[in-house]
Amino acid sequence: AWAIRNLVGNVLAFVPFGYLLPRAYRRLGRLWKVGLIALASICAIEVFQYVTLLGACDIDDLMLNLLGSLGGYLIFWLTAREETE
């Protein structure tokens, strides 16, 4: 149960990031731009956790957080498509 909660929590925590980033900044409306910024942000968080020993620095967190960001972008992309139709 703990593992499932950890997996789902890491993904869901970054869905708003992937959705709101292109909403707030129209220039970031491309998948690769959102993915790159999300990856850099997540890496910064993980390095901070490693240096300060607050939390756990884990490659799984990076992958799951990035997956959540890309899922948020997918939601953005689907809703933006509907708005233009």
mmCIF file of C-alpha atoms in Angstrom:
data_model
loop_
_atom_site.group_PDB
_atom_site.id
_atom_site.type_symbol
_atom_site.label_atom_id
_atom_site.label_comp_id
_atom_site.label_asym_id
_atom_site.label_seq_id
_atom_site.Cartn_x
_atom_site.Cartn_y
_atom_site.Cartn_z
ATOM 1 C CA ALA A 1 0.000 0.000 0.000
ATOM 2 C CA TRP A 2 2.860 2.392 0.820
ATOM 3 C CA ALA A 3 4.553 1.764 -2.528
ATOM 4 C CA ILE A 4 1.376 2.441 -4.498
ATOM 5 C CA ARG A 5 0.746 5.639 -2.547
ATOM 6 C CA ASN A 6 4.329 6.741 -3.212
ATOM 7 C CA LEU A 7 4.061 6.036 -6.954
ATOM 8 C CA VAL A 8 0.697 7.734 -7.382
ATOM 9 C CA GLY A 9 1.688 10.652 -5.156
ATOM 10 C CA ASN A 10 4.869 11.345 -7.126
ATOM 11 C CA VAL A 11 2.967 11.353 -10.409
ATOM 12 C CA LEU A 12 -0.016 13.402 -9.230
ATOM 13 C CA ALA A 13 2.128 16.002 -7.473
ATOM 14 C CA PHE A 14 3.484 17.278 -10.793
ATOM 15 C CA VAL A 15 0.376 17.099 -12.981
ATOM 16 C CA PRO A 16 -0.532 20.733 -12.120
ATOM 17 C CA PHE A 17 3.002 21.821 -13.067
ATOM 18 C CA GLY A 18 2.713 20.321 -16.541
ATOM 19 C CA TYR A 19 -0.767 21.765 -17.003
ATOM 20 C CA LEU A 20 -0.237 25.259 -15.640
ATOM 21 C CA LEU A 21 3.180 25.993 -17.155
ATOM 22 C CA PRO A 22 1.926 26.279 -20.766
ATOM 23 C CA ARG A 23 -1.254 27.993 -19.537
ATOM 24 C CA ALA A 24 0.740 30.705 -17.777
ATOM 25 C CA TYR A 25 3.375 31.096 -20.505
ATOM 26 C CA ARG A 26 2.036 30.680 -24.036
ATOM 27 C CA ARG A 27 5.593 30.423 -25.423
ATOM 28 C CA LEU A 28 5.905 27.136 -23.533
ATOM 29 C CA GLY A 29 3.067 25.459 -25.399
ATOM 30 C CA ARG A 30 5.259 22.680 -26.822
ATOM 31 C CA LEU A 31 5.804 19.300 -25.192
ATOM 32 C CA TRP A 32 9.595 19.405 -25.380
ATOM 33 C CA LYS A 33 9.726 22.833 -23.706
ATOM 34 C CA VAL A 34 7.508 21.778 -20.815
ATOM 35 C CA GLY A 35 9.428 18.500 -20.499
ATOM 36 C CA LEU A 36 12.779 20.264 -20.406
ATOM 37 C CA ILE A 37 11.691 22.821 -17.805
ATOM 38 C CA ALA A 38 10.021 20.098 -15.734
ATOM 39 C CA LEU A 39 13.163 17.961 -15.881
ATOM 40 C CA ALA A 40 15.387 20.869 -14.827
ATOM 41 C CA SER A 41 13.029 21.786 -11.976
ATOM 42 C CA ILE A 42 12.767 18.224 -10.725
ATOM 43 C CA CYS A 43 16.556 17.803 -10.890
ATOM 44 C CA ALA A 44 16.957 20.989 -8.852
ATOM 45 C CA ILE A 45 14.557 19.640 -6.225
ATOM 46 C CA GLU A 46 16.360 16.288 -6.078
ATOM 47 C CA VAL A 47 19.788 17.942 -5.787
ATOM 48 C CA PHE A 48 18.423 20.167 -3.006
ATOM 49 C CA GLN A 49 17.169 17.075 -1.185
ATOM 50 C CA TYR A 50 20.542 15.360 -1.609
ATOM 51 C CA VAL A 51 22.594 18.328 -0.414
ATOM 52 C CA THR A 52 20.407 19.231 2.552
ATOM 53 C CA LEU A 53 19.491 15.647 3.506
ATOM 54 C CA LEU A 54 15.836 16.734 3.570
ATOM 55 C CA GLY A 55 13.775 14.011 1.973
ATOM 56 C CA ALA A 56 15.207 11.312 -0.231
ATOM 57 C CA CYS A 57 17.018 11.882 -3.510
ATOM 58 C CA ASP A 58 15.826 9.119 -5.810
ATOM 59 C CA ILE A 59 15.884 8.535 -9.575
ATOM 60 C CA ASP A 60 12.404 7.012 -9.304
ATOM 61 C CA ASP A 61 11.103 10.347 -8.030
ATOM 62 C CA LEU A 62 12.613 12.099 -11.015
ATOM 63 C CA MET A 63 11.000 9.702 -13.499
ATOM 64 C CA LEU A 64 7.608 9.694 -11.798
ATOM 65 C CA ASN A 65 7.548 13.477 -11.376
ATOM 66 C CA LEU A 66 8.428 13.903 -15.051
ATOM 67 C CA LEU A 67 5.675 11.456 -15.992
ATOM 68 C CA GLY A 68 3.233 13.553 -13.952
ATOM 69 C CA SER A 69 4.370 16.753 -15.660
ATOM 70 C CA LEU A 70 3.936 15.184 -19.083
ATOM 71 C CA GLY A 71 0.502 13.934 -18.038
ATOM 72 C CA GLY A 72 -0.398 17.482 -17.043
ATOM 73 C CA TYR A 73 0.785 18.691 -20.440
ATOM 74 C CA LEU A 74 -1.419 16.075 -22.090
ATOM 75 C CA ILE A 75 -4.419 17.463 -20.219
ATOM 76 C CA PHE A 76 -3.408 20.981 -21.309
ATOM 77 C CA TRP A 77 -3.055 19.842 -24.919
ATOM 78 C CA LEU A 78 -6.460 18.136 -24.931
ATOM 79 C CA THR A 79 -8.249 21.113 -23.385
ATOM 80 C CA ALA A 80 -6.442 23.634 -25.619
ATOM 81 C CA ARG A 81 -7.517 21.642 -28.683
ATOM 82 C CA GLU A 82 -11.140 21.774 -27.560
ATOM 83 C CA GLU A 83 -10.945 25.527 -27.030
ATOM 84 C CA THR A 84 -9.783 26.139 -30.604
ATOM 85 C CA GLU A 85 -12.483 23.967 -32.187
#
